[in-house]
Amino acid sequence: MRETTLRDVADLAGVSPRTVSNVVNGYARVTDATREKVERAIAQLGYRPNVLARNLATGRSGQIVVVVPYLDTPYFAELLQGIIPAARKLGYNVLVDQTDGDREHEGELIGRGSRRFLFDGMIFSPLGLSQEDLAVRDPDLPLVVLGERVSDGTFDHVGIDDVAASTDAVTHLFSLGRRRIAAIGDQPYPTGEAAQLRTQGFRAAHAAHGRPVDESLIISTARFNRADGATAMAALLDHADPPDAVFCYSDLVASGAIHTLHQRGLRVPEDVAIIGYDDIEDGRYSSPTISTIQPDKKAIAQLAVERLIKRITSTEPVPGVELRAEHRLIARESTLGIS
């Protein structure tokens, strides 16, 4: 059986082979209607780009790398489930590196000559590097940054509005009549931007409701994990005036906090309401199910891949842009109870 060619796709879609090539390679100068028409033809014919031929012609590896701090964090695992198929659709393989938040390792990955022939560009969620550190990198490395490091004009940044999302989470708790609300997950140091933005949202919600912030109810953690959530919740329960609700900076933190509350014989949400962040799958099946902020992970993945491929394939400098995905609040049993 003859292998489907780019010309076959062009004939079925009613466009030129050049247009099909532009769609396959992620070039932006294609209308949405044309792109959809070409993608339907690709799907109908089962066309697979000849990646080897393309790489030999362009001098590229056909691989991108996704760099994250921790692979055992469900948020990043779920994000990769969106990135990998999006990249594969455009003919790129995905490498994955875990940094453990090590500043030196992260710096080496974005340093001069880092990519060589291993990968063509990077989607990067830094933890050890600060905003200033990102400025000292290989200027020829196509880079898209996730998280809370804003673009300096030489790379793209994709994320959600953490301040607005956190404000929504705490506002939800106030709307349920909770008045003494704590926060678990603050990280008041240069590389803790994500946590600091969530703390800003926590404070903004208090201000909007005319409520003072009790600084003793803001608990810092080294990581957004279950163990730190459990330990922080224990500290809050030992407080002279414990909270009646807690905003946790991740669903893993919320899971750890709920574990401690159950150990202490307290009910969620009757005694203490809990809301998390990230909408990981575990939170949908925990007991109680966890109320959370749901970032549009699919959109984040798609935007990151599209922008990176644009950078890789462009023959002209590509200005850095700030891209925001949507978020929404998902209210579940940990704040609403079982109906």
mmCIF file of C-alpha atoms in Angstrom:
data_model
loop_
_atom_site.group_PDB
_atom_site.id
_atom_site.type_symbol
_atom_site.label_atom_id
_atom_site.label_comp_id
_atom_site.label_asym_id
_atom_site.label_seq_id
_atom_site.Cartn_x
_atom_site.Cartn_y
_atom_site.Cartn_z
ATOM 1 C CA MET A 1 0.000 0.000 0.000
ATOM 2 C CA ARG A 2 1.396 3.389 -1.014
ATOM 3 C CA GLU A 3 2.399 5.713 1.837
ATOM 4 C CA THR A 4 0.333 8.871 2.125
ATOM 5 C CA THR A 5 2.249 11.947 0.993
ATOM 6 C CA LEU A 6 2.031 15.627 1.735
ATOM 7 C CA ARG A 7 0.675 16.086 -1.816
ATOM 8 C CA ASP A 8 -2.200 13.693 -1.020
ATOM 9 C CA VAL A 9 -3.155 15.808 1.998
ATOM 10 C CA ALA A 10 -2.970 18.986 -0.085
ATOM 11 C CA ASP A 11 -5.223 17.529 -2.798
ATOM 12 C CA LEU A 12 -7.848 16.356 -0.289
ATOM 13 C CA ALA A 13 -7.816 19.669 1.614
ATOM 14 C CA GLY A 14 -7.854 21.719 -1.572
ATOM 15 C CA VAL A 15 -4.742 23.686 -0.652
ATOM 16 C CA SER A 16 -1.134 23.852 -1.796
ATOM 17 C CA PRO A 17 1.564 21.485 -0.465
ATOM 18 C CA ARG A 18 3.243 24.574 0.988
ATOM 19 C CA THR A 19 0.163 25.302 3.085
ATOM 20 C CA VAL A 20 0.125 21.720 4.395
ATOM 21 C CA SER A 21 3.823 22.082 5.259
ATOM 22 C CA ASN A 22 3.074 25.311 7.133
ATOM 23 C CA VAL A 23 0.368 23.585 9.179
ATOM 24 C CA VAL A 24 2.525 20.533 9.928
ATOM 25 C CA ASN A 25 5.442 22.707 10.998
ATOM 26 C CA GLY A 26 3.345 25.007 13.162
ATOM 27 C CA TYR A 27 3.767 28.209 11.191
ATOM 28 C CA ALA A 28 1.337 30.883 12.307
ATOM 29 C CA ARG A 29 0.468 32.387 8.900
ATOM 30 C CA VAL A 30 -2.424 30.020 8.250
ATOM 31 C CA THR A 31 -6.046 30.914 8.914
ATOM 32 C CA ASP A 32 -7.949 28.865 11.479
ATOM 33 C CA ALA A 33 -10.349 27.631 8.802
ATOM 34 C CA THR A 34 -7.506 26.456 6.556
ATOM 35 C CA ARG A 35 -5.677 24.861 9.457
ATOM 36 C CA GLU A 36 -8.804 22.914 10.449
ATOM 37 C CA LYS A 37 -9.323 21.780 6.860
ATOM 38 C CA VAL A 38 -5.731 20.516 6.599
ATOM 39 C CA GLU A 39 -5.891 18.806 10.005
ATOM 40 C CA ARG A 40 -9.086 16.992 8.957
ATOM 41 C CA ALA A 41 -7.374 15.774 5.802
ATOM 42 C CA ILE A 42 -4.334 14.624 7.805
ATOM 43 C CA ALA A 43 -6.590 12.680 10.175
ATOM 44 C CA GLN A 44 -8.660 11.173 7.356
ATOM 45 C CA LEU A 45 -5.593 9.972 5.421
ATOM 46 C CA GLY A 46 -3.532 9.025 8.475
ATOM 47 C CA TYR A 47 -0.659 11.152 7.170
ATOM 48 C CA ARG A 48 2.586 11.061 9.167
ATOM 49 C CA PRO A 49 5.258 13.665 8.349
ATOM 50 C CA ASN A 50 8.654 12.322 7.269
ATOM 51 C CA VAL A 51 10.447 13.611 10.340
ATOM 52 C CA LEU A 52 13.869 12.256 9.371
ATOM 53 C CA ALA A 53 13.817 13.981 5.993
ATOM 54 C CA ARG A 54 12.639 17.215 7.567
ATOM 55 C CA ASN A 55 15.351 17.106 10.245
ATOM 56 C CA LEU A 56 18.100 16.439 7.693
ATOM 57 C CA ALA A 57 16.899 19.386 5.632
ATOM 58 C CA THR A 58 16.615 21.781 8.558
ATOM 59 C CA GLY A 59 19.526 20.644 10.707
ATOM 60 C CA ARG A 60 17.203 20.076 13.657
ATOM 61 C CA SER A 61 16.835 17.086 15.961
ATOM 62 C CA GLY A 62 13.056 16.898 15.858
ATOM 63 C CA GLN A 63 12.986 16.808 19.654
ATOM 64 C CA ILE A 64 11.958 19.277 22.329
ATOM 65 C CA VAL A 65 12.606 18.971 26.049
ATOM 66 C CA VAL A 66 10.188 19.637 28.894
ATOM 67 C CA VAL A 67 11.977 20.519 32.121
ATOM 68 C CA VAL A 68 10.032 20.320 35.396
ATOM 69 C CA PRO A 69 11.082 20.294 39.050
ATOM 70 C CA TYR A 70 9.324 17.084 40.119
ATOM 71 C CA LEU A 71 7.842 14.229 38.114
ATOM 72 C CA ASP A 72 6.080 12.885 41.220
ATOM 73 C CA THR A 73 3.875 15.984 41.275
ATOM 74 C CA PRO A 74 0.593 15.058 39.546
ATOM 75 C CA TYR A 75 0.155 18.539 38.096
ATOM 76 C CA PHE A 76 3.261 18.156 35.935
ATOM 77 C CA ALA A 77 2.367 14.590 34.960
ATOM 78 C CA GLU A 78 -1.065 15.776 33.797
ATOM 79 C CA LEU A 79 0.482 18.729 31.956
ATOM 80 C CA LEU A 80 2.806 16.354 30.091
ATOM 81 C CA GLN A 81 -0.235 14.377 28.975
ATOM 82 C CA GLY A 82 -1.228 17.495 27.043
ATOM 83 C CA ILE A 83 2.226 18.525 25.828
ATOM 84 C CA ILE A 84 3.327 15.174 24.384
ATOM 85 C CA PRO A 85 0.394 14.624 21.965
ATOM 86 C CA ALA A 86 0.436 18.303 20.944
ATOM 87 C CA ALA A 87 4.134 18.043 20.063
ATOM 88 C CA ARG A 88 3.713 14.658 18.372
ATOM 89 C CA LYS A 89 0.969 16.100 16.179
ATOM 90 C CA LEU A 90 3.526 18.601 14.877
ATOM 91 C CA GLY A 91 6.146 15.901 14.321
ATOM 92 C CA TYR A 92 8.259 16.418 17.453
ATOM 93 C CA ASN A 93 9.348 13.926 20.089
ATOM 94 C CA VAL A 94 9.448 15.021 23.715
ATOM 95 C CA LEU A 95 12.315 14.525 26.154
ATOM 96 C CA VAL A 96 11.673 15.088 29.872
ATOM 97 C CA ASP A 97 14.112 16.235 32.552
ATOM 98 C CA GLN A 98 13.545 16.525 36.307
ATOM 99 C CA THR A 99 15.623 19.167 38.087
ATOM 100 C CA ASP A 100 14.526 18.706 41.729
ATOM 101 C CA GLY A 101 14.657 22.499 41.824
ATOM 102 C CA ASP A 102 18.464 22.387 41.681
ATOM 103 C CA ARG A 103 19.634 25.851 40.650
ATOM 104 C CA GLU A 104 22.922 24.682 39.143
ATOM 105 C CA HIS A 105 21.270 21.994 37.019
ATOM 106 C CA GLU A 106 18.571 24.351 35.791
ATOM 107 C CA GLY A 107 21.227 26.910 34.909
ATOM 108 C CA GLU A 108 23.208 24.345 32.907
ATOM 109 C CA LEU A 109 20.124 23.375 30.916
ATOM 110 C CA ILE A 110 19.513 26.916 29.682
ATOM 111 C CA GLY A 111 23.204 27.880 29.478
ATOM 112 C CA ARG A 112 25.146 28.547 26.309
ATOM 113 C CA GLY A 113 25.538 25.518 24.094
ATOM 114 C CA SER A 114 23.080 23.579 26.226
ATOM 115 C CA ARG A 115 21.073 22.029 23.433
ATOM 116 C CA ARG A 116 23.732 21.079 20.890
ATOM 117 C CA PHE A 117 22.109 18.261 18.925
ATOM 118 C CA LEU A 118 19.913 16.929 21.740
ATOM 119 C CA PHE A 119 16.862 19.146 21.400
ATOM 120 C CA ASP A 120 15.596 22.100 19.402
ATOM 121 C CA GLY A 121 13.824 24.018 22.146
ATOM 122 C CA MET A 122 12.635 23.886 25.736
ATOM 123 C CA ILE A 123 9.409 24.179 27.731
ATOM 124 C CA PHE A 124 10.684 25.063 31.183
ATOM 125 C CA SER A 125 9.079 25.240 34.621
ATOM 126 C CA PRO A 126 11.902 26.643 36.763
ATOM 127 C CA LEU A 127 12.027 26.298 40.526
ATOM 128 C CA GLY A 128 15.659 26.900 41.470
ATOM 129 C CA LEU A 129 16.210 29.841 39.111
ATOM 130 C CA SER A 130 14.892 33.301 39.864
ATOM 131 C CA GLN A 131 13.542 35.814 37.365
ATOM 132 C CA GLU A 132 16.989 37.411 37.169
ATOM 133 C CA ASP A 133 18.680 34.047 36.539
ATOM 134 C CA LEU A 134 16.589 33.512 33.402
ATOM 135 C CA ALA A 135 18.190 36.577 31.829
ATOM 136 C CA VAL A 136 21.565 34.797 31.860
ATOM 137 C CA ARG A 137 20.913 32.054 29.336
ATOM 138 C CA ASP A 138 21.697 30.940 25.809
ATOM 139 C CA PRO A 139 20.014 33.617 23.662
ATOM 140 C CA ASP A 140 19.747 31.139 20.781
ATOM 141 C CA LEU A 141 17.733 28.606 22.796
ATOM 142 C CA PRO A 142 14.018 28.673 21.833
ATOM 143 C CA LEU A 143 12.341 28.871 25.228
ATOM 144 C CA VAL A 144 8.818 28.874 26.637
ATOM 145 C CA VAL A 145 8.509 29.291 30.400
ATOM 146 C CA LEU A 146 5.662 27.987 32.533
ATOM 147 C CA GLY A 147 4.749 29.139 36.009
ATOM 148 C CA GLU A 148 5.254 32.602 37.385
ATOM 149 C CA ARG A 149 8.428 33.968 35.757
ATOM 150 C CA VAL A 150 7.258 36.746 33.442
ATOM 151 C CA SER A 151 8.767 37.161 29.988
ATOM 152 C CA ASP A 152 11.694 39.521 29.568
ATOM 153 C CA GLY A 153 10.835 39.884 25.886
ATOM 154 C CA THR A 154 13.152 37.099 24.673
ATOM 155 C CA PHE A 155 11.015 34.090 25.632
ATOM 156 C CA ASP A 156 7.324 33.307 25.971
ATOM 157 C CA HIS A 157 5.527 32.796 29.263
ATOM 158 C CA VAL A 158 2.360 30.698 29.607
ATOM 159 C CA GLY A 159 0.346 30.483 32.816
ATOM 160 C CA ILE A 160 -2.844 31.537 34.571
ATOM 161 C CA ASP A 161 -3.606 34.601 36.667
ATOM 162 C CA ASP A 162 -2.531 33.192 40.035
ATOM 163 C CA VAL A 163 -3.593 36.250 41.995
ATOM 164 C CA ALA A 164 -7.114 36.219 40.529
ATOM 165 C CA ALA A 165 -7.415 32.443 40.923
ATOM 166 C CA SER A 166 -6.331 32.558 44.563
ATOM 167 C CA THR A 167 -8.690 35.449 45.244
ATOM 168 C CA ASP A 168 -11.503 33.311 43.815
ATOM 169 C CA ALA A 169 -10.578 30.412 46.095
ATOM 170 C CA VAL A 170 -10.618 32.493 49.283
ATOM 171 C CA THR A 171 -13.724 34.403 48.201
ATOM 172 C CA HIS A 172 -15.477 31.034 47.908
ATOM 173 C CA LEU A 173 -14.620 30.305 51.546
ATOM 174 C CA PHE A 174 -15.917 33.705 52.676
ATOM 175 C CA SER A 175 -19.125 33.132 50.688
ATOM 176 C CA LEU A 176 -19.766 30.018 52.785
ATOM 177 C CA GLY A 177 -19.650 32.028 55.998
ATOM 178 C CA ARG A 178 -16.070 31.152 56.985
ATOM 179 C CA ARG A 179 -14.367 33.980 58.804
ATOM 180 C CA ARG A 180 -11.030 32.705 60.082
ATOM 181 C CA ILE A 181 -9.219 31.547 56.985
ATOM 182 C CA ALA A 182 -5.660 30.223 56.933
ATOM 183 C CA ALA A 183 -3.227 29.675 54.044
ATOM 184 C CA ILE A 184 -0.746 26.817 53.617
ATOM 185 C CA GLY A 185 2.074 27.076 51.091
ATOM 186 C CA ASP A 186 3.646 30.526 51.227
ATOM 187 C CA GLN A 187 7.303 30.645 50.121
ATOM 188 C CA PRO A 188 8.746 34.081 50.966
ATOM 189 C CA TYR A 189 12.036 33.832 49.060
ATOM 190 C CA PRO A 190 13.243 34.882 45.579
ATOM 191 C CA THR A 191 12.292 31.666 43.758
ATOM 192 C CA GLY A 192 8.909 31.304 45.473
ATOM 193 C CA GLU A 193 6.996 33.507 43.025
ATOM 194 C CA ALA A 194 4.119 31.043 42.530
ATOM 195 C CA ALA A 195 3.424 30.864 46.242
ATOM 196 C CA GLN A 196 3.820 34.609 46.667
ATOM 197 C CA LEU A 197 1.212 35.321 43.993
ATOM 198 C CA ARG A 198 -1.213 32.978 45.740
ATOM 199 C CA THR A 199 -0.549 34.792 48.998
ATOM 200 C CA GLN A 200 -1.324 38.066 47.230
ATOM 201 C CA GLY A 201 -4.669 36.615 46.170
ATOM 202 C CA PHE A 202 -5.289 35.431 49.733
ATOM 203 C CA ARG A 203 -4.699 38.972 50.999
ATOM 204 C CA ALA A 204 -6.768 40.534 48.212
ATOM 205 C CA ALA A 205 -9.816 38.435 49.128
ATOM 206 C CA HIS A 206 -9.506 39.464 52.772
ATOM 207 C CA ALA A 207 -9.282 43.126 51.767
ATOM 208 C CA ALA A 208 -12.310 42.797 49.474
ATOM 209 C CA HIS A 209 -14.341 41.415 52.398
ATOM 210 C CA GLY A 210 -13.059 43.950 54.915
ATOM 211 C CA ARG A 211 -11.333 41.247 56.940
ATOM 212 C CA PRO A 212 -7.893 41.648 58.495
ATOM 213 C CA VAL A 213 -5.256 39.030 57.718
ATOM 214 C CA ASP A 214 -3.940 37.140 60.735
ATOM 215 C CA GLU A 215 -0.284 36.685 59.743
ATOM 216 C CA SER A 216 0.046 33.741 62.131
ATOM 217 C CA LEU A 217 -2.383 31.811 59.918
ATOM 218 C CA ILE A 218 -0.110 32.009 56.834
ATOM 219 C CA ILE A 219 2.077 28.911 56.990
ATOM 220 C CA SER A 220 5.142 28.507 54.769
ATOM 221 C CA THR A 221 6.125 25.177 53.230
ATOM 222 C CA ALA A 222 9.242 24.036 51.387
ATOM 223 C CA ARG A 223 7.196 22.143 48.780
ATOM 224 C CA PHE A 224 3.592 21.802 47.693
ATOM 225 C CA ASN A 225 3.286 18.193 48.869
ATOM 226 C CA ARG A 226 1.178 16.057 51.212
ATOM 227 C CA ALA A 227 3.756 15.841 53.984
ATOM 228 C CA ASP A 228 4.178 19.611 54.231
ATOM 229 C CA GLY A 229 0.408 20.064 54.104
ATOM 230 C CA ALA A 230 -0.087 17.612 56.962
ATOM 231 C CA THR A 231 2.605 19.231 59.110
ATOM 232 C CA ALA A 232 1.314 22.745 58.470
ATOM 233 C CA MET A 233 -2.259 21.727 59.307
ATOM 234 C CA ALA A 234 -1.083 20.283 62.612
ATOM 235 C CA ALA A 235 0.554 23.627 63.446
ATOM 236 C CA LEU A 236 -2.673 25.473 62.635
ATOM 237 C CA LEU A 237 -4.729 23.153 64.852
ATOM 238 C CA ASP A 238 -2.320 23.775 67.711
ATOM 239 C CA HIS A 239 -2.901 27.515 67.321
ATOM 240 C CA ALA A 240 -4.642 29.247 70.222
ATOM 241 C CA ASP A 241 -7.417 30.277 67.827
ATOM 242 C CA PRO A 242 -7.427 27.762 64.936
ATOM 243 C CA PRO A 243 -9.011 28.485 61.545
ATOM 244 C CA ASP A 244 -12.401 27.374 60.292
ATOM 245 C CA ALA A 245 -11.152 27.189 56.676
ATOM 246 C CA VAL A 246 -7.843 26.739 54.856
ATOM 247 C CA PHE A 247 -6.688 27.741 51.394
ATOM 248 C CA CYS A 248 -4.039 25.211 50.339
ATOM 249 C CA TYR A 249 -1.660 26.163 47.534
ATOM 250 C CA SER A 250 -1.988 22.759 45.832
ATOM 251 C CA ASP A 251 -4.313 19.781 45.952
ATOM 252 C CA LEU A 252 -1.464 17.694 47.402
ATOM 253 C CA VAL A 253 -1.151 20.173 50.267
ATOM 254 C CA ALA A 254 -4.931 19.970 50.723
ATOM 255 C CA SER A 255 -4.755 16.168 50.821
ATOM 256 C CA GLY A 256 -2.137 16.290 53.574
ATOM 257 C CA ALA A 257 -4.162 18.852 55.521
ATOM 258 C CA ILE A 258 -7.305 16.681 55.324
ATOM 259 C CA HIS A 259 -5.300 13.684 56.565
ATOM 260 C CA THR A 260 -4.271 15.603 59.696
ATOM 261 C CA LEU A 261 -7.814 16.844 60.297
ATOM 262 C CA HIS A 262 -9.134 13.279 60.150
ATOM 263 C CA GLN A 263 -6.409 12.120 62.520
ATOM 264 C CA ARG A 264 -7.465 14.805 64.987
ATOM 265 C CA GLY A 265 -11.085 13.680 64.774
ATOM 266 C CA LEU A 266 -12.275 16.786 62.919
ATOM 267 C CA ARG A 267 -14.793 16.835 60.074
ATOM 268 C CA VAL A 268 -14.256 18.368 56.647
ATOM 269 C CA PRO A 269 -15.932 20.718 55.905
ATOM 270 C CA GLU A 270 -18.170 20.898 58.985
ATOM 271 C CA ASP A 271 -15.302 21.817 61.326
ATOM 272 C CA VAL A 272 -12.731 23.066 58.813
ATOM 273 C CA ALA A 273 -13.356 23.713 55.116
ATOM 274 C CA ILE A 274 -10.481 23.015 52.711
ATOM 275 C CA ILE A 275 -9.842 24.277 49.189
ATOM 276 C CA GLY A 276 -6.859 23.308 47.058
ATOM 277 C CA TYR A 277 -5.314 24.320 43.736
ATOM 278 C CA ASP A 278 -4.461 22.537 40.424
ATOM 279 C CA ASP A 279 -7.454 20.140 40.103
ATOM 280 C CA ILE A 280 -5.402 16.952 39.972
ATOM 281 C CA GLU A 281 -7.194 13.659 39.403
ATOM 282 C CA ASP A 282 -6.552 12.439 42.966
ATOM 283 C CA GLY A 283 -8.662 15.285 44.337
ATOM 284 C CA ARG A 284 -11.701 14.148 42.382
ATOM 285 C CA TYR A 285 -11.626 10.716 44.044
ATOM 286 C CA SER A 286 -10.475 11.537 47.580
ATOM 287 C CA SER A 287 -12.780 11.465 50.571
ATOM 288 C CA PRO A 288 -14.011 14.134 50.738
ATOM 289 C CA THR A 289 -13.512 15.248 47.150
ATOM 290 C CA ILE A 290 -11.400 18.395 47.103
ATOM 291 C CA SER A 291 -12.668 21.820 46.075
ATOM 292 C CA THR A 292 -10.007 23.431 43.920
ATOM 293 C CA ILE A 293 -8.857 25.925 41.326
ATOM 294 C CA GLN A 294 -8.775 24.286 37.900
ATOM 295 C CA PRO A 295 -6.202 25.738 35.500
ATOM 296 C CA ASP A 296 -6.880 24.905 31.871
ATOM 297 C CA LYS A 297 -3.964 22.478 31.584
ATOM 298 C CA LYS A 298 -4.890 21.476 28.043
ATOM 299 C CA ALA A 299 -4.742 25.096 26.896
ATOM 300 C CA ILE A 300 -1.458 25.680 28.747
ATOM 301 C CA ALA A 301 0.078 22.644 27.037
ATOM 302 C CA GLN A 302 -1.222 23.605 23.595
ATOM 303 C CA LEU A 303 -0.095 27.230 23.867
ATOM 304 C CA ALA A 304 3.343 26.229 25.129
ATOM 305 C CA VAL A 305 3.936 23.767 22.291
ATOM 306 C CA GLU A 306 2.633 26.091 19.585
ATOM 307 C CA ARG A 307 4.768 28.994 20.755
ATOM 308 C CA LEU A 308 7.866 26.825 21.070
ATOM 309 C CA ILE A 309 7.510 25.360 17.572
ATOM 310 C CA LYS A 310 6.965 28.873 16.233
ATOM 311 C CA ARG A 311 10.261 29.892 17.825
ATOM 312 C CA ILE A 312 12.077 26.834 16.503
ATOM 313 C CA THR A 313 10.862 27.212 12.940
ATOM 314 C CA SER A 314 10.859 30.993 12.545
ATOM 315 C CA THR A 315 13.612 32.551 10.452
ATOM 316 C CA GLU A 316 13.031 35.924 12.105
ATOM 317 C CA PRO A 317 13.333 36.939 15.804
ATOM 318 C CA VAL A 318 10.119 36.185 17.681
ATOM 319 C CA PRO A 319 9.212 38.711 20.395
ATOM 320 C CA GLY A 320 8.344 37.235 23.770
ATOM 321 C CA VAL A 321 4.688 37.255 24.757
ATOM 322 C CA GLU A 322 2.654 36.714 27.925
ATOM 323 C CA LEU A 323 -0.107 34.147 27.400
ATOM 324 C CA ARG A 324 -2.830 33.484 29.949
ATOM 325 C CA ALA A 325 -4.941 30.349 30.067
ATOM 326 C CA GLU A 326 -8.320 30.360 31.789
ATOM 327 C CA HIS A 327 -9.037 29.025 35.273
ATOM 328 C CA ARG A 328 -12.208 28.193 37.148
ATOM 329 C CA LEU A 329 -13.241 27.309 40.667
ATOM 330 C CA ILE A 330 -14.525 23.760 41.196
ATOM 331 C CA ALA A 331 -16.557 23.472 44.416
ATOM 332 C CA ARG A 332 -16.674 19.939 45.855
ATOM 333 C CA GLU A 333 -17.252 18.173 49.170
ATOM 334 C CA SER A 334 -14.275 19.646 51.068
ATOM 335 C CA THR A 335 -16.091 23.014 51.164
ATOM 336 C CA LEU A 336 -19.730 22.168 50.353
ATOM 337 C CA GLY A 337 -20.122 18.886 52.204
ATOM 338 C CA ILE A 338 -21.937 15.836 50.898
ATOM 339 C CA SER A 339 -25.330 16.740 49.506
#
